[in-house]
PDB file of C-alpha atoms and ligand atoms in Angstrom:
ATOM      1  CA  MET A   1      -0.001  -0.247  -0.163  1.00 56.00           C
ATOM      2  CA  ARG A   2       1.102   3.285  -0.835  1.00 57.00           C
ATOM      3  CA  GLU A   3       2.654   5.549   2.205  1.00 63.00           C
ATOM      4  CA  LEU A   4       0.112   8.603   3.099  1.00 66.00           C
ATOM      5  CA  LYS A   5       1.820  11.861   2.051  1.00 81.00           C
ATOM      6  CA  ARG A   6       2.375  14.120   5.613  1.00 88.00           C
ATOM      7  CA  ILE A   7      -0.252  16.344   4.077  1.00 87.00           C
ATOM      8  CA  GLU A   8      -3.130  13.607   3.832  1.00 87.00           C
ATOM      9  CA  ARG A   9      -2.641  12.408   7.500  1.00 89.00           C
ATOM     10  CA  CYS A  10      -3.732  16.297   7.905  1.00 91.00           C
ATOM     11  CA  LYS A  11      -6.997  16.050   8.413  1.00 94.00           C
ATOM     12  CA  LEU A  12     -10.934  17.942   9.585  1.00 96.00           C
ATOM     13  CA  ILE A  13     -11.835  15.172  13.277  1.00 96.00           C
ATOM     14  CA  ASP A  14     -16.085  15.867  14.169  1.00 97.00           C
ATOM     15  CA  LEU A  15     -15.927  16.644  17.595  1.00 98.00           C
ATOM     16  CA  PRO A  16     -18.238  15.196  20.017  1.00 98.00           C
ATOM     17  CA  GLN A  17     -21.930  18.183  20.103  1.00 97.00           C
ATOM     18  CA  ILE A  18     -24.548  18.400  22.679  1.00 98.00           C
ATOM     19  CA  ALA A  19     -26.857  19.984  21.239  1.00 97.00           C
ATOM     20  CA  ASP A  20     -29.120  21.397  23.877  1.00 97.00           C
ATOM     21  CA  PRO A  21     -30.819  25.541  23.945  1.00 98.00           C
ATOM     22  CA  ARG A  22     -29.304  26.226  26.143  1.00 98.00           C
ATOM     23  CA  GLY A  23     -26.523  26.358  24.354  1.00 97.00           C
ATOM     24  CA  ASN A  24     -24.169  23.775  22.722  1.00 97.00           C
ATOM     25  CA  LEU A  25     -21.674  21.842  24.058  1.00 98.00           C
ATOM     26  CA  THR A  26     -18.719  20.007  22.787  1.00 98.00           C
ATOM     27  CA  PHE A  27     -15.509  18.425  24.557  1.00 98.00           C
ATOM     28  CA  ILE A  28     -12.051  16.970  23.458  1.00 98.00           C
ATOM     29  CA  GLU A  29     -10.186  14.464  25.229  1.00 97.00           C
ATOM     30  CA  GLY A  30      -6.567  13.059  24.164  1.00 95.00           C
ATOM     31  CA  GLY A  31      -5.791  10.043  22.761  1.00 95.00           C
ATOM     32  CA  ARG A  32      -9.697   9.511  22.269  1.00 95.00           C
ATOM     33  CA  HIS A  33     -10.808  12.444  19.830  1.00 95.00           C
ATOM     34  CA  VAL A  34      -7.337  13.869  19.328  1.00 96.00           C
ATOM     35  CA  PRO A  35      -3.989  10.628  18.345  1.00 95.00           C
ATOM     36  CA  PHE A  36      -2.339  12.508  21.218  1.00 97.00           C
ATOM     37  CA  GLU A  37      -2.055  13.189  24.398  1.00 98.00           C
ATOM     38  CA  ILE A  38      -2.785  17.314  25.129  1.00 98.00           C
ATOM     39  CA  LYS A  39       0.292  18.710  27.175  1.00 98.00           C
ATOM     40  CA  ARG A  40      -0.171  22.651  25.840  1.00 98.00           C
ATOM     41  CA  VAL A  41      -3.082  24.500  24.907  1.00 98.00           C
ATOM     42  CA  TYR A  42      -3.109  28.058  23.704  1.00 98.00           C
ATOM     43  CA  TYR A  43      -4.936  30.510  21.295  1.00 98.00           C
ATOM     44  CA  LEU A  44      -5.146  33.359  19.326  1.00 98.00           C
ATOM     45  CA  TYR A  45      -6.701  36.765  19.490  1.00 98.00           C
ATOM     46  CA  ASP A  46      -7.492  40.107  19.580  1.00 98.00           C
ATOM     47  CA  ILE A  47      -6.014  39.786  15.705  1.00 98.00           C
ATOM     48  CA  PRO A  48      -6.302  42.419  13.183  1.00 97.00           C
ATOM     49  CA  GLY A  49      -7.397  42.535  10.104  1.00 94.00           C
ATOM     50  CA  GLY A  50      -5.093  41.089   7.904  1.00 96.00           C
ATOM     51  CA  ALA A  51      -2.732  39.615  10.502  1.00 98.00           C
ATOM     52  CA  GLU A  52      -1.325  36.111   8.641  1.00 98.00           C
ATOM     53  CA  ARG A  53       0.303  34.058  11.857  1.00 98.00           C
ATOM     54  CA  GLY A  54       2.313  30.710  11.675  1.00 97.00           C
ATOM     55  CA  GLY A  55       5.151  30.362   8.792  1.00 97.00           C
ATOM     56  CA  HIS A  56       6.787  27.035  10.308  1.00 98.00           C
ATOM     57  CA  ALA A  57       7.039  23.612  10.703  1.00 98.00           C
ATOM     58  CA  HIS A  58       7.306  21.234  13.650  1.00 98.00           C
ATOM     59  CA  LYS A  59       9.250  18.724  13.920  1.00 97.00           C
ATOM     60  CA  GLU A  60       7.285  15.880  16.477  1.00 98.00           C
ATOM     61  CA  LEU A  61       5.314  18.533  17.347  1.00 98.00           C
ATOM     62  CA  GLN A  62       1.409  17.404  16.345  1.00 98.00           C
ATOM     63  CA  GLN A  63      -2.021  20.179  16.663  1.00 98.00           C
ATOM     64  CA  LEU A  64      -5.539  19.904  16.988  1.00 98.00           C
ATOM     65  CA  ILE A  65      -6.359  23.393  15.252  1.00 98.00           C
ATOM     66  CA  ILE A  66      -9.816  24.537  16.404  1.00 98.00           C
ATOM     67  CA  ALA A  67     -11.911  27.601  15.221  1.00 98.00           C
ATOM     68  CA  MET A  68     -13.278  28.904  19.099  1.00 98.00           C
ATOM     69  CA  SER A  69     -15.391  31.878  17.334  1.00 98.00           C
ATOM     70  CA  GLY A  70     -15.245  33.585  13.654  1.00 98.00           C
ATOM     71  CA  SER A  71     -13.427  31.668  11.086  1.00 98.00           C
ATOM     72  CA  PHE A  72      -9.713  31.573   9.340  1.00 98.00           C
ATOM     73  CA  ASP A  73      -7.385  29.967   6.840  1.00 98.00           C
ATOM     74  CA  VAL A  74      -4.952  27.416   7.715  1.00 98.00           C
ATOM     75  CA  VAL A  75      -2.878  26.534   4.981  1.00 97.00           C
ATOM     76  CA  LEU A  76      -1.122  23.725   4.836  1.00 97.00           C
ATOM     77  CA  ASP A  77       2.169  22.976   3.471  1.00 96.00           C
ATOM     78  CA  ASP A  78       3.693  19.263   2.958  1.00 95.00           C
ATOM     79  CA  GLY A  79       6.880  19.869   0.557  1.00 94.00           C
ATOM     80  CA  TYR A  80       4.628  18.413  -1.917  1.00 93.00           C
ATOM     81  CA  ALA A  81       1.171  19.276  -2.469  1.00 94.00           C
ATOM     82  CA  THR A  82      -0.830  22.731  -0.785  1.00 95.00           C
ATOM     83  CA  GLU A  83      -4.465  22.902   0.674  1.00 95.00           C
ATOM     84  CA  ARG A  84      -5.687  25.649   2.111  1.00 97.00           C
ATOM     85  CA  LEU A  85      -9.386  24.951   4.342  1.00 96.00           C
ATOM     86  CA  HIS A  86     -11.599  27.030   6.173  1.00 97.00           C
ATOM     87  CA  LEU A  87     -12.521  26.663   9.425  1.00 98.00           C
ATOM     88  CA  ASN A  88     -15.344  28.671  11.185  1.00 97.00           C
ATOM     89  CA  ARG A  89     -17.023  26.173  13.547  1.00 97.00           C
ATOM     90  CA  SER A  90     -15.695  25.778  17.348  1.00 97.00           C
ATOM     91  CA  TYR A  91     -16.776  21.609  16.526  1.00 98.00           C
ATOM     92  CA  TYR A  92     -14.461  21.115  13.588  1.00 97.00           C
ATOM     93  CA  GLY A  93     -11.195  20.307  15.134  1.00 97.00           C
ATOM     94  CA  LEU A  94      -7.592  20.162  12.355  1.00 97.00           C
ATOM     95  CA  TYR A  95      -5.078  18.016  13.037  1.00 97.00           C
ATOM     96  CA  VAL A  96      -1.818  18.643  11.924  1.00 97.00           C
ATOM     97  CA  GLY A  97       0.684  16.315  12.441  1.00 96.00           C
ATOM     98  CA  THR A  98       4.945  16.559  12.299  1.00 96.00           C
ATOM     99  CA  MET A  99       6.612  18.162   9.644  1.00 96.00           C
ATOM    100  CA  VAL A 100       3.371  20.263   7.916  1.00 97.00           C
ATOM    101  CA  TRP A 101       4.416  24.152   7.342  1.00 98.00           C
ATOM    102  CA  ARG A 102       1.148  25.767   7.791  1.00 98.00           C
ATOM    103  CA  GLU A 103       0.592  29.653   7.685  1.00 98.00           C
ATOM    104  CA  ILE A 104      -3.037  30.840   8.780  1.00 98.00           C
ATOM    105  CA  ASP A 105      -4.713  33.688   7.667  1.00 98.00           C
ATOM    106  CA  ASN A 106      -8.136  35.838   6.709  1.00 98.00           C
ATOM    107  CA  PHE A 107      -9.163  35.531  10.462  1.00 98.00           C
ATOM    108  CA  SER A 108     -12.749  36.888  10.221  1.00 98.00           C
ATOM    109  CA  SER A 109     -13.437  40.678  13.156  1.00 98.00           C
ATOM    110  CA  GLY A 110     -12.830  38.932  15.941  1.00 97.00           C
ATOM    111  CA  SER A 111     -12.099  35.580  15.642  1.00 98.00           C
ATOM    112  CA  VAL A 112     -10.097  33.478  18.239  1.00 98.00           C
ATOM    113  CA  CYS A 113      -7.784  30.410  17.138  1.00 98.00           C
ATOM    114  CA  MET A 114      -7.085  27.575  20.104  1.00 98.00           C
ATOM    115  CA  VAL A 115      -4.363  24.758  19.536  1.00 98.00           C
ATOM    116  CA  LEU A 116      -3.915  21.467  21.819  1.00 98.00           C
ATOM    117  CA  ALA A 117      -0.568  20.941  21.686  1.00 98.00           C
ATOM    118  CA  SER A 118       1.043  17.223  21.905  1.00 98.00           C
ATOM    119  CA  THR A 119       4.125  18.450  23.844  1.00 98.00           C
ATOM    120  CA  LEU A 120       5.738  21.715  25.805  1.00 98.00           C
ATOM    121  CA  TYR A 121       6.933  24.774  23.940  1.00 98.00           C
ATOM    122  CA  ASP A 122      10.094  23.825  22.428  1.00 98.00           C
ATOM    123  CA  GLU A 123      11.832  26.677  19.963  1.00 98.00           C
ATOM    124  CA  ALA A 124      14.177  23.569  19.199  1.00 98.00           C
ATOM    125  CA  ASP A 125      10.721  21.806  17.454  1.00 98.00           C
ATOM    126  CA  TYR A 126       9.967  24.280  15.116  1.00 98.00           C
ATOM    127  CA  TYR A 127      11.147  24.701  11.333  1.00 98.00           C
ATOM    128  CA  ARG A 128      11.251  28.452  11.194  1.00 98.00           C
ATOM    129  CA  ASP A 129      12.849  29.066   7.639  1.00 98.00           C
ATOM    130  CA  TYR A 130      11.426  27.658   4.668  1.00 98.00           C
ATOM    131  CA  ASP A 131      13.986  26.702   2.919  1.00 97.00           C
ATOM    132  CA  ALA A 132      15.555  24.182   5.724  1.00 97.00           C
ATOM    133  CA  PHE A 133      12.021  23.279   6.548  1.00 97.00           C
ATOM    134  CA  LEU A 134      11.600  21.993   2.063  1.00 96.00           C
ATOM    135  CA  ARG A 135      15.206  20.529   2.478  1.00 96.00           C
ATOM    136  CA  ALA A 136      14.134  18.672   5.773  1.00 96.00           C
ATOM    137  CA  ALA A 137      10.620  17.406   4.074  1.00 94.00           C
ATOM    138  CA  LYS A 138      12.605  16.325   0.745  1.00 91.00           C
ATOM    139  CA  GLY A 139      14.810  13.552   3.264  1.00 87.00           C
ATOM    140  CA  LYS A 140      17.943  16.474   1.621  1.00 66.00           C
ATOM    141  CA  ALA A 141      18.410  17.528   5.576  1.00 56.00           C
TER     142      ALA A 141
HETATM  143  P1  TYD B   1       4.261  31.016  17.202  1.00 57.78           P
HETATM  144  O1  TYD B   1       4.156  30.080  17.877  1.00 57.78           O
HETATM  145  O2  TYD B   1       5.563  31.461  15.727  1.00 57.78           O
HETATM  146  O3  TYD B   1       2.932  31.513  17.020  1.00 57.78           O
HETATM  147  P2  TYD B   1       2.045  30.904  15.395  1.00 57.78           P
HETATM  148  O4  TYD B   1       2.548  30.507  14.952  1.00 57.78           O
HETATM  149  O5  TYD B   1       1.034  31.520  15.749  1.00 57.78           O
HETATM  150  O6  TYD B   1       2.322  32.558  14.816  1.00 57.78           O
HETATM  151  O7  TYD B   1       5.151  32.086  18.760  1.00 57.78           O
HETATM  152  C1  TYD B   1       4.787  33.422  19.311  1.00 57.78           C
HETATM  153  C2  TYD B   1       5.380  33.469  19.899  1.00 57.78           C
HETATM  154  O8  TYD B   1       4.989  33.052  21.110  1.00 57.78           O
HETATM  155  C3  TYD B   1       7.073  33.483  20.230  1.00 57.78           C
HETATM  156  O9  TYD B   1       7.373  34.052  20.532  1.00 57.78           O
HETATM  157  C4  TYD B   1       7.804  32.395  21.106  1.00 57.78           C
HETATM  158  C5  TYD B   1       6.308  32.150  21.830  1.00 57.78           C
HETATM  159  N1  TYD B   1       5.042  31.113  22.187  1.00 57.78           N
HETATM  160  C6  TYD B   1       5.451  30.502  23.620  1.00 57.78           C
HETATM  161  O10 TYD B   1       6.212  31.127  24.298  1.00 57.78           O
HETATM  162  N2  TYD B   1       4.942  29.438  23.990  1.00 57.78           N
HETATM  163  C7  TYD B   1       3.822  29.283  22.967  1.00 57.78           C
HETATM  164  O11 TYD B   1       3.248  27.534  24.211  1.00 57.78           O
HETATM  165  C8  TYD B   1       3.292  29.019  21.769  1.00 57.78           C
HETATM  166  C9  TYD B   1       2.442  29.082  20.669  1.00 57.78           C
HETATM  167  C10 TYD B   1       4.225  30.791  21.086  1.00 57.78           C
END
């Protein structure tokens, strides 16, 4: 069987929803709804119009990206293919695996981007230079 490309391992995860006239509820359990134990949570907010975030890849880190409020686009790039996804529901999580370059843009006003992460923050885990990422992703590093 053909091995999946890294970008094909990224996927939208349909999170559980408990519908209620008082307001809906969604929950996420590490190792169950996301394929990793959750070590860290961070969120982007007060995002000015036209801002772009991301612009890096990770060696080991896996993440789940959720539009908690409003919407934004995530552009994924594994060095071979790119894909732009629009996130606009708080019950969808975008799973992003290792060695995938991501950029986040097109934030709507007041949007909040929450990220569940598989590791603690470690700057050594980042590729912040796109050419260095490409060399590593294509196995030339
Ligand atoms: P960065 O990961 O580049 O943000 P984004 O991908 O959203 O554009 O991080 C921005 C800054 O915040 C950088 O100086 C590192 C710091 N930071 C932490 O200290 N801890 C964290 O968990 C994260 C995600 C970032």
